[in-house]
Short mmCIF file of C-alpha atoms in Angstrom, two decimals:
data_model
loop_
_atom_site.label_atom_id
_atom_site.label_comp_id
_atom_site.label_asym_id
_atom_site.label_seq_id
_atom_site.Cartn_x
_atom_site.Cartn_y
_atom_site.Cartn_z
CA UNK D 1457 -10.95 0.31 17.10
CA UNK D 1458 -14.61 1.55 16.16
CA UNK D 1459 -17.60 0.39 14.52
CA UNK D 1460 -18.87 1.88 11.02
CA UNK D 1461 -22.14 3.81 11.00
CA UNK D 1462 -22.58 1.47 8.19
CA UNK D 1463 -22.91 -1.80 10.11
CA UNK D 1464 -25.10 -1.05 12.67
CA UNK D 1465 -28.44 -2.08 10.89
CA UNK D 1466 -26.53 -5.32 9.84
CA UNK D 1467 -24.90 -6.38 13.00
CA UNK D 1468 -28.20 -5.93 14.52
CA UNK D 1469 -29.94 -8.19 12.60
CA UNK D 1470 -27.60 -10.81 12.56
CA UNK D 1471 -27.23 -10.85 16.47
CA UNK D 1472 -31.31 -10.68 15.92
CA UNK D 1473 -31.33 -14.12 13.75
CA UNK D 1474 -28.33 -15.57 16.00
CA UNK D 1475 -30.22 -14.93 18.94
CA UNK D 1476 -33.49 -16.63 17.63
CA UNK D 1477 -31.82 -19.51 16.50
CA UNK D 1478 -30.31 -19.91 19.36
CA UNK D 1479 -33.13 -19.94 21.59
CA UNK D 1480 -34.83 -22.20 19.42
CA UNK D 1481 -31.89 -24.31 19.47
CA UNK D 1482 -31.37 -24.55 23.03
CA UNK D 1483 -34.98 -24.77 23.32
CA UNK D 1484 -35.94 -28.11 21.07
CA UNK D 1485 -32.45 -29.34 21.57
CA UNK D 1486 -31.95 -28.63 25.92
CA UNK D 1487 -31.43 -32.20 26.04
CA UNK D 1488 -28.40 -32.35 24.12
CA UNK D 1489 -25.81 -29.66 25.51
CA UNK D 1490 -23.06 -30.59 22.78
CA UNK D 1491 -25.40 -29.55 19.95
CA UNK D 1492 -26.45 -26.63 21.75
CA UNK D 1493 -23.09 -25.32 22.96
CA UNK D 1494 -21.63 -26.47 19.16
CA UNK D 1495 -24.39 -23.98 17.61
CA UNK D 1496 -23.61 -21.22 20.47
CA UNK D 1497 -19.95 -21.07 19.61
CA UNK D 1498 -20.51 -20.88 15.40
CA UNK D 1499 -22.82 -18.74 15.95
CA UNK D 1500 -20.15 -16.11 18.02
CA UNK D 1501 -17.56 -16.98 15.75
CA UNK D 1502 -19.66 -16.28 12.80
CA UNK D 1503 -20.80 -12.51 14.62
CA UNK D 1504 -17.48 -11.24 14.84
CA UNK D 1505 -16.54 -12.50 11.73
CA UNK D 1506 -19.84 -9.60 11.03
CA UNK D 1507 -18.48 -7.46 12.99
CA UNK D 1508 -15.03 -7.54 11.36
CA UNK D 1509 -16.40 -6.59 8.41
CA UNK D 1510 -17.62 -3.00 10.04
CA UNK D 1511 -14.16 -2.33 12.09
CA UNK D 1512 -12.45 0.87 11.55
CA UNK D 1513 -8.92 0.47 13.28
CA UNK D 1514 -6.85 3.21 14.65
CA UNK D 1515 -4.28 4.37 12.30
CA UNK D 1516 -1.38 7.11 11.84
CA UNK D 1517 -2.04 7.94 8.13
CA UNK D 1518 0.31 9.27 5.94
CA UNK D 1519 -0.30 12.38 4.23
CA UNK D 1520 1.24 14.24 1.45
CA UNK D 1521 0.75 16.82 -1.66
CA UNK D 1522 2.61 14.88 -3.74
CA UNK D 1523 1.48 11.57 -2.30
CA UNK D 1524 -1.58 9.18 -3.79
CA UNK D 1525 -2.22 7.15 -0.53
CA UNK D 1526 -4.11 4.32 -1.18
CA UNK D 1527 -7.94 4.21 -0.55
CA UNK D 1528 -8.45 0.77 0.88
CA UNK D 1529 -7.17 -2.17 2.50
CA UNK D 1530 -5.88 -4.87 0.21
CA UNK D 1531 -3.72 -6.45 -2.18
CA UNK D 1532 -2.59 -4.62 -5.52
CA UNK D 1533 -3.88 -7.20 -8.62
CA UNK D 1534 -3.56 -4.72 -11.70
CA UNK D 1535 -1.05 -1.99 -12.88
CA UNK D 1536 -1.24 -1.65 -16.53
CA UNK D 1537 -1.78 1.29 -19.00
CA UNK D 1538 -5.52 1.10 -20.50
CA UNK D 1539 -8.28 3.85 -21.69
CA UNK D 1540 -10.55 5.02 -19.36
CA UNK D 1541 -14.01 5.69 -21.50
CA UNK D 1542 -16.02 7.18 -18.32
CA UNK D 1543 -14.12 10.46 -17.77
CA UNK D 1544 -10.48 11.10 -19.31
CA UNK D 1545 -11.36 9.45 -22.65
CA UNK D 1546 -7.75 8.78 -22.93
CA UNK D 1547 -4.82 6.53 -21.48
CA UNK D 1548 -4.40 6.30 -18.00
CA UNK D 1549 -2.23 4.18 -15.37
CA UNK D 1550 -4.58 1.86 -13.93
CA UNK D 1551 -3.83 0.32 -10.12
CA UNK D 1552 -6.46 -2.22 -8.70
CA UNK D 1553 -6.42 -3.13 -5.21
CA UNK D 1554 -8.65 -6.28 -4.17
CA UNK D 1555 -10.42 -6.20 -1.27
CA UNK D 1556 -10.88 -9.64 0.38
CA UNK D 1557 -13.89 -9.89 2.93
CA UNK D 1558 -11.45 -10.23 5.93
CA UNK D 1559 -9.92 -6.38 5.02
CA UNK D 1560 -11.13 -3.39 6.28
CA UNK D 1561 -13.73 -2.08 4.20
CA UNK D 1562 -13.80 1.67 4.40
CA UNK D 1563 -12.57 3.75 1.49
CA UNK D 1564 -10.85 6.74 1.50
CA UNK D 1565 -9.60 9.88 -0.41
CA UNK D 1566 -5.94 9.72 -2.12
CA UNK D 1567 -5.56 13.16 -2.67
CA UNK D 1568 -7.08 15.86 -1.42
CA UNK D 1569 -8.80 18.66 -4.13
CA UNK D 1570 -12.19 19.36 -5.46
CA UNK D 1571 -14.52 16.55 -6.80
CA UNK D 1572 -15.19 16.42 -10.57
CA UNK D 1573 -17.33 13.90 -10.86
CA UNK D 1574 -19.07 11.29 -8.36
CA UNK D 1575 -21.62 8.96 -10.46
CA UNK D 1576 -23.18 5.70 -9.24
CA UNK D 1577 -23.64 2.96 -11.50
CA UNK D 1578 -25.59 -0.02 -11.46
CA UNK D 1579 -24.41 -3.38 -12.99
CA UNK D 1580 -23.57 -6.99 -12.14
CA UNK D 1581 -21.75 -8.78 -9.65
CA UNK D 1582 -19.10 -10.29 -11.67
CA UNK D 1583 -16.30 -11.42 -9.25
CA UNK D 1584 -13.87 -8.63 -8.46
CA UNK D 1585 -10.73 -10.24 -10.49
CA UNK D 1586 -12.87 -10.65 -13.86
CA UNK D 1587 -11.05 -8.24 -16.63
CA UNK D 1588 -14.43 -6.47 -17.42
CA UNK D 1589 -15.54 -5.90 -13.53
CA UNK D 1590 -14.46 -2.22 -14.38
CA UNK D 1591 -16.86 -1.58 -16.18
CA UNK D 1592 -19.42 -3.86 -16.13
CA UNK D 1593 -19.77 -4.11 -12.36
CA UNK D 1594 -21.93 -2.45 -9.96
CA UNK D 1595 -19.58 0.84 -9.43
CA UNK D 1596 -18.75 4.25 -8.52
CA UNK D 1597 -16.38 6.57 -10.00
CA UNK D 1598 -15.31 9.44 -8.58
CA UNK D 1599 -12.66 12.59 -9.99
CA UNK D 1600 -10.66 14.26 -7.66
CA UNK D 1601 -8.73 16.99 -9.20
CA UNK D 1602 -6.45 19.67 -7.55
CA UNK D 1603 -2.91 21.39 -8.90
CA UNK D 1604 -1.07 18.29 -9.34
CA UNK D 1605 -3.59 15.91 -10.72
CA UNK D 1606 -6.87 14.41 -11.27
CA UNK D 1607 -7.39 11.29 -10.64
CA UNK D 1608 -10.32 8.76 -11.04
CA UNK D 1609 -11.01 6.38 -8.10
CA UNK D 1610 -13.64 3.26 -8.55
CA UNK D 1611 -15.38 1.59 -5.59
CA UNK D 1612 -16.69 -1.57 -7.80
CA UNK D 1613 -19.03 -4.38 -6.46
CA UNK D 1614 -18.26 -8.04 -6.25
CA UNK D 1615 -19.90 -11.52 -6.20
CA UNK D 1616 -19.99 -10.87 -2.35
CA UNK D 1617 -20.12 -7.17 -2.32
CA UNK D 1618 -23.88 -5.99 -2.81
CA UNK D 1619 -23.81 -2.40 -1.53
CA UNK D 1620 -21.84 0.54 -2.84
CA UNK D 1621 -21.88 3.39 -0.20
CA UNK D 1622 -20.05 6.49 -1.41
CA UNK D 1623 -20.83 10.05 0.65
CA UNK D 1624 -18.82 12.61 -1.89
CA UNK D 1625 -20.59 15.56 -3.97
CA UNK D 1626 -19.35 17.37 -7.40
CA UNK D 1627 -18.13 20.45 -5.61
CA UNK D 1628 -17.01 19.27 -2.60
CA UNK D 1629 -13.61 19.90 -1.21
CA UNK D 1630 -12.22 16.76 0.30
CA UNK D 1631 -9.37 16.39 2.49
CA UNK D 1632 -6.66 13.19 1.93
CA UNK D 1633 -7.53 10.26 3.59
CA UNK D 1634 -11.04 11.14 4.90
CA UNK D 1635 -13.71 8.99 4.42
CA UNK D 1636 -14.96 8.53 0.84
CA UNK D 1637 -17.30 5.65 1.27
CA UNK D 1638 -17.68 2.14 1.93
CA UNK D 1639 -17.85 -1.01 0.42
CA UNK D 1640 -20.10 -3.70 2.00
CA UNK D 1641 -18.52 -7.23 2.35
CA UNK D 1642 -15.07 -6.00 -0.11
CA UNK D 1643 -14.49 -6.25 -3.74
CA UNK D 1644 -11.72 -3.89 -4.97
CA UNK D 1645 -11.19 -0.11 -5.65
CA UNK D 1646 -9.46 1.04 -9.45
CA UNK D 1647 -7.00 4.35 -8.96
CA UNK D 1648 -6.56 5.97 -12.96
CA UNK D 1649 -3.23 7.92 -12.77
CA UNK D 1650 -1.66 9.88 -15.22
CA UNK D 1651 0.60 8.19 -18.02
CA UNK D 1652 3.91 8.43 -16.05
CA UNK D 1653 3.12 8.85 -12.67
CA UNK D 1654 5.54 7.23 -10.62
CA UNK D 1655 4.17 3.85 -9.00
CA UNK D 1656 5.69 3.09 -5.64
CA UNK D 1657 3.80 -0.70 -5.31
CA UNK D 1658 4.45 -3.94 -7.04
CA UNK D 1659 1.79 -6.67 -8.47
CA UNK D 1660 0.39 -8.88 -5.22
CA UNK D 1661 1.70 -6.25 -3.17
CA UNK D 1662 -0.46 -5.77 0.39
CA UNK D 1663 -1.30 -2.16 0.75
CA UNK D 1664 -3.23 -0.27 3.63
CA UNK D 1665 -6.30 2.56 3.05
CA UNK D 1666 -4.77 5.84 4.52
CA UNK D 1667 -1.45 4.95 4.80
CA UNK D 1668 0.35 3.06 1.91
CA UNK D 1669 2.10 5.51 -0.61
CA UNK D 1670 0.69 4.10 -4.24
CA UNK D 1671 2.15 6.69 -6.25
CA UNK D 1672 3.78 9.76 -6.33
CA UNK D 1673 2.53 12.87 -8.52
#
C-alpha cells in the first residue's frame, strides 16, 4: 500500500497539530498519566484514520474494451435513466457510486479514449445523497470518448468533501484505470452511459475503483 501525493501536505499538518497538542498535553497535564496517555492514543487513532483517507492499495485491475470499470471505491446509490444538460443534452443511464470517508479515495478512468471535455465547477456542499448534488454540487465532469462510447464521469463534492482534484486535459489520451483524480475526504462519482448499455451492478451494491465491471458497452 502507498500514500497519495495528495495527502502529504495534510498528513503533515495534522501530525503537526497532534504533535503540539500533545506536548502541551503532556506538558500541563505530566501529573496525570491517564489523561495524557488517553489523549496520546485518540490522537494515533485519529492519524491513521488521516492517513486512511490518502491510501492507495495494491490491486490487480481489470481491464477491458468493452468493459466500464468503475472509477472509485464505494457503494452504487443511483441507476436510473435522466437528461444530462452539461454535455449529451439528451437521455443517458445514470450510475452513482457513494463514496464514504472510510473508502479509498482515488478516482480513476473507465474506459480508455480521448477526453472531450474536463470542466471544473464550483458549487455547494450539499450532502452526496441529495437528488440535486449533480448538479448543484461542487463538481467535475469529464467526457471520455473512443469507438465504443463516450461517456461522462462526475467527481462531485460533499458535506465532508471540500477539494476536487482532477489531473485530465481535452486532448489527452487516457489509458483505463489510470489515475483521473482525487476526491478529498469522499463524496460520490456519477458514470452517464448510453440508453441501453448493459449494467452489470445492482442498487446498494459495493463496487471497487479499477476493478469492478459496471457496465458493458
Amino acid at each position: 500500500m502507498k500514500i497519495h501525493r495528495e495527502g502529504f501536505a495534510t498528513i503533515s499538518l495534522v501530525f503537526l497539530v497532534l504533535a503540539l497538542i500533545n506536548g502541551a498535553v503532556f506538558y500541563w497535564f505530566g501529573n496525570a498519566p491517564a489523561l495524557c496517555w488517553t489523549v496520546s492514543i485518540i490522537s494515533l487513532a485519529f492519524f491513521l484514520f488521516i492517513v486512511s483517507f490518502f491510501r492507495i492499495p495494491a490491486r490487480q485491475y481489470t481491464v477491458g474494451d468493452s468493459l466500464v470499470i468503475s472509477p472509485c471505491d464505494g457503494k452504487v446509490v443511483v441507476i436510473e435513466e435522466v437528461y444530462e444538460p452539461e454535455y449529451f443534452k439528451d437521455k443517458r443511464l445514470q450510475v452513482s457510486i457513494f463514496m464514504s470517508p472510510a473508502n479509498v479515495h482515488v478516482n480513476r478512468n473507465p474506459i480508455s479514449g480521448t477526453v472531450k471535455l474536463s470542466q471544473y465547477h464550483a458549487g455547494k456542499y450539499l450532502v452526496a445523497w441529495h437528488p440535486k448534488s449533480s448538479t448543484e454540487n461542487e463538481r467535475h465532469s469529464i467526457v471520455i470518448g473512443n469507438g465504443k462510447a463516450d461517456i461522462l464521469v462526475r467527481q462531485i463534492a460533499g458535506a465532508l468533501a471540500r477539494r476536487i482534484v482532477n489531473y485530465l486535459k481535452p486532448g489527452m489520451q487516457v489509458t483505463q484505470n489510470e489515475e483521473m483524480g482525487f476526491i478529498k475526504f469522499g463524496s460520490r462519482v456519477d458514470l452517464y452511459l448510453p440508453i441501453g448499455t448493459a449494467v452489470a451492478v445492482q442498487l446498494e451494491q459495493v463496487v471497487q475503483g479499477g476493478i469492478s465491471v459496471i457496465a458493458k458497452i
